[in-house]
PDB file of C-alpha atoms and ligand atoms in Angstrom:
ATOM      1  CA  MET F   1     -46.743 -73.831 -36.330  1.00  0.00           C
ATOM      2  CA  GLN F   2     -44.450 -76.828 -36.635  1.00  0.00           C
ATOM      3  CA  THR F   3     -43.006 -77.808 -40.031  1.00  0.00           C
ATOM      4  CA  TYR F   4     -43.580 -81.281 -41.417  1.00  0.00           C
ATOM      5  CA  GLN F   5     -41.294 -83.898 -39.880  1.00  0.00           C
ATOM      6  CA  GLN F   6     -41.681 -86.737 -42.364  1.00  0.00           C
ATOM      7  CA  ILE F   7     -42.805 -86.221 -45.935  1.00  0.00           C
ATOM      8  CA  LEU F   8     -43.731 -89.172 -48.118  1.00  0.00           C
ATOM      9  CA  VAL F   9     -43.818 -88.630 -51.890  1.00  0.00           C
ATOM     10  CA  ALA F  10     -45.756 -91.173 -53.950  1.00  0.00           C
ATOM     11  CA  VAL F  11     -44.025 -91.509 -57.307  1.00  0.00           C
ATOM     12  CA  ASP F  12     -44.857 -92.939 -60.688  1.00  0.00           C
ATOM     13  CA  PHE F  13     -42.243 -92.715 -63.415  1.00  0.00           C
ATOM     14  CA  ASN F  14     -43.816 -90.064 -65.636  1.00  0.00           C
ATOM     15  CA  GLN F  15     -41.577 -87.161 -66.548  1.00  0.00           C
ATOM     16  CA  SER F  16     -43.838 -84.840 -64.576  1.00  0.00           C
ATOM     17  CA  ILE F  17     -42.946 -86.519 -61.289  1.00  0.00           C
ATOM     18  CA  ALA F  18     -39.778 -84.368 -61.111  1.00  0.00           C
ATOM     19  CA  LYS F  19     -41.965 -81.333 -60.381  1.00  0.00           C
ATOM     20  CA  VAL F  20     -43.772 -83.213 -57.585  1.00  0.00           C
ATOM     21  CA  ILE F  21     -40.518 -84.263 -55.919  1.00  0.00           C
ATOM     22  CA  GLU F  22     -39.047 -80.769 -56.269  1.00  0.00           C
ATOM     23  CA  ARG F  23     -42.132 -79.250 -54.619  1.00  0.00           C
ATOM     24  CA  ALA F  24     -41.807 -81.725 -51.746  1.00  0.00           C
ATOM     25  CA  GLN F  25     -38.103 -80.920 -51.384  1.00  0.00           C
ATOM     26  CA  LEU F  26     -38.934 -77.227 -51.240  1.00  0.00           C
ATOM     27  CA  ILE F  27     -41.329 -77.897 -48.361  1.00  0.00           C
ATOM     28  CA  ALA F  28     -38.773 -80.141 -46.658  1.00  0.00           C
ATOM     29  CA  GLY F  29     -36.252 -77.285 -46.684  1.00  0.00           C
ATOM     30  CA  ASN F  30     -32.586 -77.856 -46.003  1.00  0.00           C
ATOM     31  CA  GLY F  31     -32.744 -81.116 -44.161  1.00  0.00           C
ATOM     32  CA  ASN F  32     -35.350 -79.896 -41.685  1.00  0.00           C
ATOM     33  CA  SER F  33     -37.825 -82.604 -42.649  1.00  0.00           C
ATOM     34  CA  LYS F  34     -37.171 -86.172 -43.646  1.00  0.00           C
ATOM     35  CA  LEU F  35     -38.278 -87.018 -47.172  1.00  0.00           C
ATOM     36  CA  SER F  36     -39.006 -90.491 -48.534  1.00  0.00           C
ATOM     37  CA  LEU F  37     -40.285 -91.836 -51.840  1.00  0.00           C
ATOM     38  CA  ILE F  38     -42.627 -94.743 -52.449  1.00  0.00           C
ATOM     39  CA  HIS F  39     -43.550 -96.481 -55.685  1.00  0.00           C
ATOM     40  CA  VAL F  40     -46.030 -99.342 -55.770  1.00  0.00           C
ATOM     41  CA  VAL F  41     -45.803-102.018 -58.439  1.00  0.00           C
ATOM     42  CA  GLU F  42     -49.286-103.279 -59.170  1.00  0.00           C
ATOM     43  CA  PRO F  43     -49.670-106.956 -60.105  1.00  0.00           C
ATOM     44  CA  ALA F  44     -49.911-107.623 -63.852  1.00  0.00           C
ATOM     45  CA  PRO F  45     -53.546-108.273 -64.909  1.00  0.00           C
ATOM     46  CA  VAL F  46     -54.183-112.000 -65.301  1.00  0.00           C
ATOM     47  CA  ASP F  47     -56.259-111.537 -68.486  1.00  0.00           C
ATOM     48  CA  PHE F  48     -53.305-109.821 -70.074  1.00  0.00           C
ATOM     49  CA  LEU F  49     -50.996-112.635 -69.018  1.00  0.00           C
ATOM     50  CA  ASP F  50     -53.288-115.256 -70.513  1.00  0.00           C
ATOM     51  CA  GLN F  51     -53.149-113.599 -73.889  1.00  0.00           C
ATOM     52  CA  THR F  52     -49.435-113.129 -74.238  1.00  0.00           C
ATOM     53  CA  MET F  53     -46.255-115.121 -74.463  1.00  0.00           C
ATOM     54  CA  LEU F  54     -45.045-113.540 -71.258  1.00  0.00           C
ATOM     55  CA  VAL F  55     -46.654-116.140 -68.990  1.00  0.00           C
ATOM     56  CA  ASP F  56     -43.377-117.944 -68.426  1.00  0.00           C
ATOM     57  CA  MET F  57     -41.302-114.842 -67.878  1.00  0.00           C
ATOM     58  CA  ASN F  58     -42.693-113.974 -64.472  1.00  0.00           C
ATOM     59  CA  LEU F  59     -43.900-110.566 -65.551  1.00  0.00           C
ATOM     60  CA  ASP F  60     -44.320-109.375 -61.981  1.00  0.00           C
ATOM     61  CA  ARG F  61     -40.628-109.917 -61.300  1.00  0.00           C
ATOM     62  CA  LEU F  62     -39.735-108.102 -64.501  1.00  0.00           C
ATOM     63  CA  LEU F  63     -41.960-105.136 -63.588  1.00  0.00           C
ATOM     64  CA  PHE F  64     -40.414-104.981 -60.130  1.00  0.00           C
ATOM     65  CA  LYS F  65     -36.877-105.025 -61.534  1.00  0.00           C
ATOM     66  CA  THR F  66     -37.663-102.242 -64.030  1.00  0.00           C
ATOM     67  CA  ALA F  67     -39.330-100.175 -61.304  1.00  0.00           C
ATOM     68  CA  SER F  68     -36.302-100.661 -59.069  1.00  0.00           C
ATOM     69  CA  GLN F  69     -34.017 -99.257 -61.788  1.00  0.00           C
ATOM     70  CA  GLN F  70     -36.323 -96.288 -62.359  1.00  0.00           C
ATOM     71  CA  MET F  71     -36.513 -95.589 -58.637  1.00  0.00           C
ATOM     72  CA  GLN F  72     -32.723 -95.636 -58.439  1.00  0.00           C
ATOM     73  CA  LYS F  73     -32.586 -93.086 -61.264  1.00  0.00           C
ATOM     74  CA  LEU F  74     -35.041 -90.795 -59.438  1.00  0.00           C
ATOM     75  CA  ALA F  75     -33.029 -91.095 -56.229  1.00  0.00           C
ATOM     76  CA  THR F  76     -29.826 -90.127 -58.027  1.00  0.00           C
ATOM     77  CA  ASN F  77     -31.419 -87.234 -59.958  1.00  0.00           C
ATOM     78  CA  HIS F  78     -32.941 -85.740 -56.815  1.00  0.00           C
ATOM     79  CA  GLN F  79     -30.109 -86.632 -54.415  1.00  0.00           C
ATOM     80  CA  ILE F  80     -32.263 -88.803 -52.202  1.00  0.00           C
ATOM     81  CA  ASP F  81     -30.633 -91.618 -50.263  1.00  0.00           C
ATOM     82  CA  SER F  82     -31.721 -95.001 -51.605  1.00  0.00           C
ATOM     83  CA  SER F  83     -32.516 -96.112 -48.047  1.00  0.00           C
ATOM     84  CA  ASP F  84     -35.329 -93.525 -48.159  1.00  0.00           C
ATOM     85  CA  CYS F  85     -36.834 -95.007 -51.342  1.00  0.00           C
ATOM     86  CA  TYR F  86     -39.436 -97.719 -50.912  1.00  0.00           C
ATOM     87  CA  LEU F  87     -40.588-100.088 -53.611  1.00  0.00           C
ATOM     88  CA  GLU F  88     -43.660-102.142 -52.719  1.00  0.00           C
ATOM     89  CA  ALA F  89     -45.940-104.541 -54.552  1.00  0.00           C
ATOM     90  CA  GLY F  90     -49.717-104.514 -54.236  1.00  0.00           C
ATOM     91  CA  SER F  91     -52.495-101.960 -54.299  1.00  0.00           C
ATOM     92  CA  VAL F  92     -51.247 -98.381 -54.676  1.00  0.00           C
ATOM     93  CA  LYS F  93     -53.646 -96.911 -52.127  1.00  0.00           C
ATOM     94  CA  SER F  94     -53.172 -99.474 -49.379  1.00  0.00           C
ATOM     95  CA  GLU F  95     -49.389 -99.645 -49.749  1.00  0.00           C
ATOM     96  CA  ILE F  96     -49.169 -95.852 -49.535  1.00  0.00           C
ATOM     97  CA  PHE F  97     -51.378 -95.871 -46.434  1.00  0.00           C
ATOM     98  CA  SER F  98     -49.249 -98.572 -44.766  1.00  0.00           C
ATOM     99  CA  LYS F  99     -46.097 -96.588 -45.482  1.00  0.00           C
ATOM    100  CA  ILE F 100     -47.636 -93.459 -43.945  1.00  0.00           C
ATOM    101  CA  GLU F 101     -48.246 -95.494 -40.774  1.00  0.00           C
ATOM    102  CA  MET F 102     -44.838 -97.168 -40.816  1.00  0.00           C
ATOM    103  CA  LEU F 103     -42.944 -93.896 -41.206  1.00  0.00           C
ATOM    104  CA  ASP F 104     -45.398 -91.888 -39.118  1.00  0.00           C
ATOM    105  CA  ALA F 105     -45.490 -89.467 -42.068  1.00  0.00           C
ATOM    106  CA  ASP F 106     -47.287 -86.174 -41.537  1.00  0.00           C
ATOM    107  CA  LEU F 107     -47.463 -85.145 -45.207  1.00  0.00           C
ATOM    108  CA  LEU F 108     -48.186 -87.193 -48.313  1.00  0.00           C
ATOM    109  CA  VAL F 109     -47.342 -85.572 -51.662  1.00  0.00           C
ATOM    110  CA  VAL F 110     -48.815 -86.845 -54.936  1.00  0.00           C
ATOM    111  CA  GLY F 111     -49.104 -85.547 -58.480  1.00  0.00           C
ATOM    112  CA  SER F 112     -52.498 -84.552 -59.814  1.00  0.00           C
ATOM    113  CA  HIS F 113     -53.365 -84.445 -63.488  1.00  0.00           C
ATOM    114  CA  GLY F 114     -55.968 -81.996 -64.656  1.00  0.00           C
ATOM    115  CA  ARG F 115     -58.247 -84.557 -66.231  1.00  0.00           C
ATOM    116  CA  HIS F 116     -61.451 -83.851 -68.111  1.00  0.00           C
ATOM    117  CA  GLY F 117     -64.269 -85.954 -69.541  1.00  0.00           C
ATOM    118  CA  PHE F 118     -63.635 -89.676 -69.644  1.00  0.00           C
ATOM    119  CA  GLY F 119     -60.297 -89.374 -67.834  1.00  0.00           C
ATOM    120  CA  LEU F 120     -62.109 -87.823 -64.908  1.00  0.00           C
ATOM    121  CA  LEU F 121     -64.511 -90.766 -64.721  1.00  0.00           C
ATOM    122  CA  LEU F 122     -61.628 -93.194 -64.340  1.00  0.00           C
ATOM    123  CA  GLY F 123     -60.567 -91.486 -61.127  1.00  0.00           C
ATOM    124  CA  SER F 124     -57.021 -90.837 -60.044  1.00  0.00           C
ATOM    125  CA  THR F 125     -54.533 -91.861 -57.429  1.00  0.00           C
ATOM    126  CA  ALA F 126     -54.674 -88.334 -55.996  1.00  0.00           C
ATOM    127  CA  ASN F 127     -58.440 -88.658 -55.488  1.00  0.00           C
ATOM    128  CA  SER F 128     -58.224 -92.111 -54.013  1.00  0.00           C
ATOM    129  CA  VAL F 129     -55.631 -91.219 -51.360  1.00  0.00           C
ATOM    130  CA  LEU F 130     -57.233 -87.948 -50.372  1.00  0.00           C
ATOM    131  CA  HIS F 131     -59.992 -89.749 -48.519  1.00  0.00           C
ATOM    132  CA  GLY F 132     -58.653 -92.017 -45.865  1.00  0.00           C
ATOM    133  CA  ALA F 133     -55.073 -90.785 -45.490  1.00  0.00           C
ATOM    134  CA  SER F 134     -54.186 -90.284 -41.837  1.00  0.00           C
ATOM    135  CA  CYS F 135     -52.036 -87.228 -42.621  1.00  0.00           C
ATOM    136  CA  ASP F 136     -52.149 -84.048 -44.701  1.00  0.00           C
ATOM    137  CA  VAL F 137     -52.168 -84.610 -48.464  1.00  0.00           C
ATOM    138  CA  LEU F 138     -50.684 -82.248 -51.048  1.00  0.00           C
ATOM    139  CA  ALA F 139     -51.718 -82.791 -54.659  1.00  0.00           C
ATOM    140  CA  VAL F 140     -49.240 -81.039 -56.952  1.00  0.00           C
ATOM    141  CA  ARG F 141     -50.836 -80.109 -60.263  1.00  0.00           C
ATOM    142  CA  VAL F 142     -48.836 -81.502 -63.168  1.00  0.00           C
ATOM    143  CA  ASN F 143     -49.471 -81.225 -66.884  1.00  0.00           C
ATOM    144  CA  GLU F 144     -50.320 -84.298 -68.893  1.00  0.00           C
TER     145      GLU F 144
HETATM  146  P1  AMP D 201     -52.593 -90.952 -61.505  1.00  0.00           P
HETATM  147  O1  AMP D 201     -53.694 -90.030 -61.152  1.00  0.00           O
HETATM  148  O2  AMP D 201     -52.875 -92.361 -61.136  1.00  0.00           O
HETATM  149  O3  AMP D 201     -52.105 -90.775 -62.891  1.00  0.00           O
HETATM  150  O4  AMP D 201     -51.322 -90.568 -60.595  1.00  0.00           O
HETATM  151  C1  AMP D 201     -51.208 -89.343 -59.974  1.00  0.00           C
HETATM  152  C2  AMP D 201     -50.105 -89.436 -58.935  1.00  0.00           C
HETATM  153  O5  AMP D 201     -50.292 -90.573 -58.097  1.00  0.00           O
HETATM  154  C3  AMP D 201     -48.701 -89.574 -59.488  1.00  0.00           C
HETATM  155  O6  AMP D 201     -48.163 -88.320 -59.881  1.00  0.00           O
HETATM  156  C4  AMP D 201     -47.994 -90.137 -58.267  1.00  0.00           C
HETATM  157  O7  AMP D 201     -47.761 -89.114 -57.311  1.00  0.00           O
HETATM  158  C5  AMP D 201     -49.039 -91.107 -57.701  1.00  0.00           C
HETATM  159  N1  AMP D 201     -48.907 -92.475 -58.231  1.00  0.00           N
HETATM  160  C6  AMP D 201     -49.447 -92.964 -59.377  1.00  0.00           C
HETATM  161  N2  AMP D 201     -49.118 -94.246 -59.549  1.00  0.00           N
HETATM  162  C7  AMP D 201     -48.355 -94.588 -58.486  1.00  0.00           C
HETATM  163  C8  AMP D 201     -47.702 -95.793 -58.073  1.00  0.00           C
HETATM  164  N3  AMP D 201     -47.780 -96.919 -58.784  1.00  0.00           N
HETATM  165  N4  AMP D 201     -47.004 -95.785 -56.926  1.00  0.00           N
HETATM  166  C9  AMP D 201     -46.935 -94.661 -56.177  1.00  0.00           C
HETATM  167  N5  AMP D 201     -47.527 -93.511 -56.509  1.00  0.00           N
HETATM  168  C10 AMP D 201     -48.230 -93.462 -57.645  1.00  0.00           C
END
């Protein structure tokens, strides 16, 4: 059986994401598979904007800049070339799906939190990408 050629890791900036990236790197082996990261910056909720003094600060631009710095940190910590790190704005699910198509990825790796009760009702990114992804999906269990 062939190994994965292109692995895409969807990252948030929780501490636990290190475990998810390390698991993906283990699967990638020593340069046998290409590994890329994606983080999606979701637009700031308008209701929130209306109620704060941040309206004039262009919050979306601020979020994007902060995310870019955090992505750079992840790339450095895990020795991933910054040209393999993608920062997109929009809906997490659809941006991840577009990146899978663009890169022709054959494995998507996400973190999965063991949620119970109300947390479970809210759903998770892992759940949402599992249905509809055009490639294999690995959900790495991480602790809250
Ligand atoms: P969640 O269930 O939404 O807490 O997130 C679980 C996993 O989804 C994280 O460990 C990441 O792998 C991925 N993820 C969450 N948010 C994002 C995001 N904004 N961009 C890319 N991946 C994300």
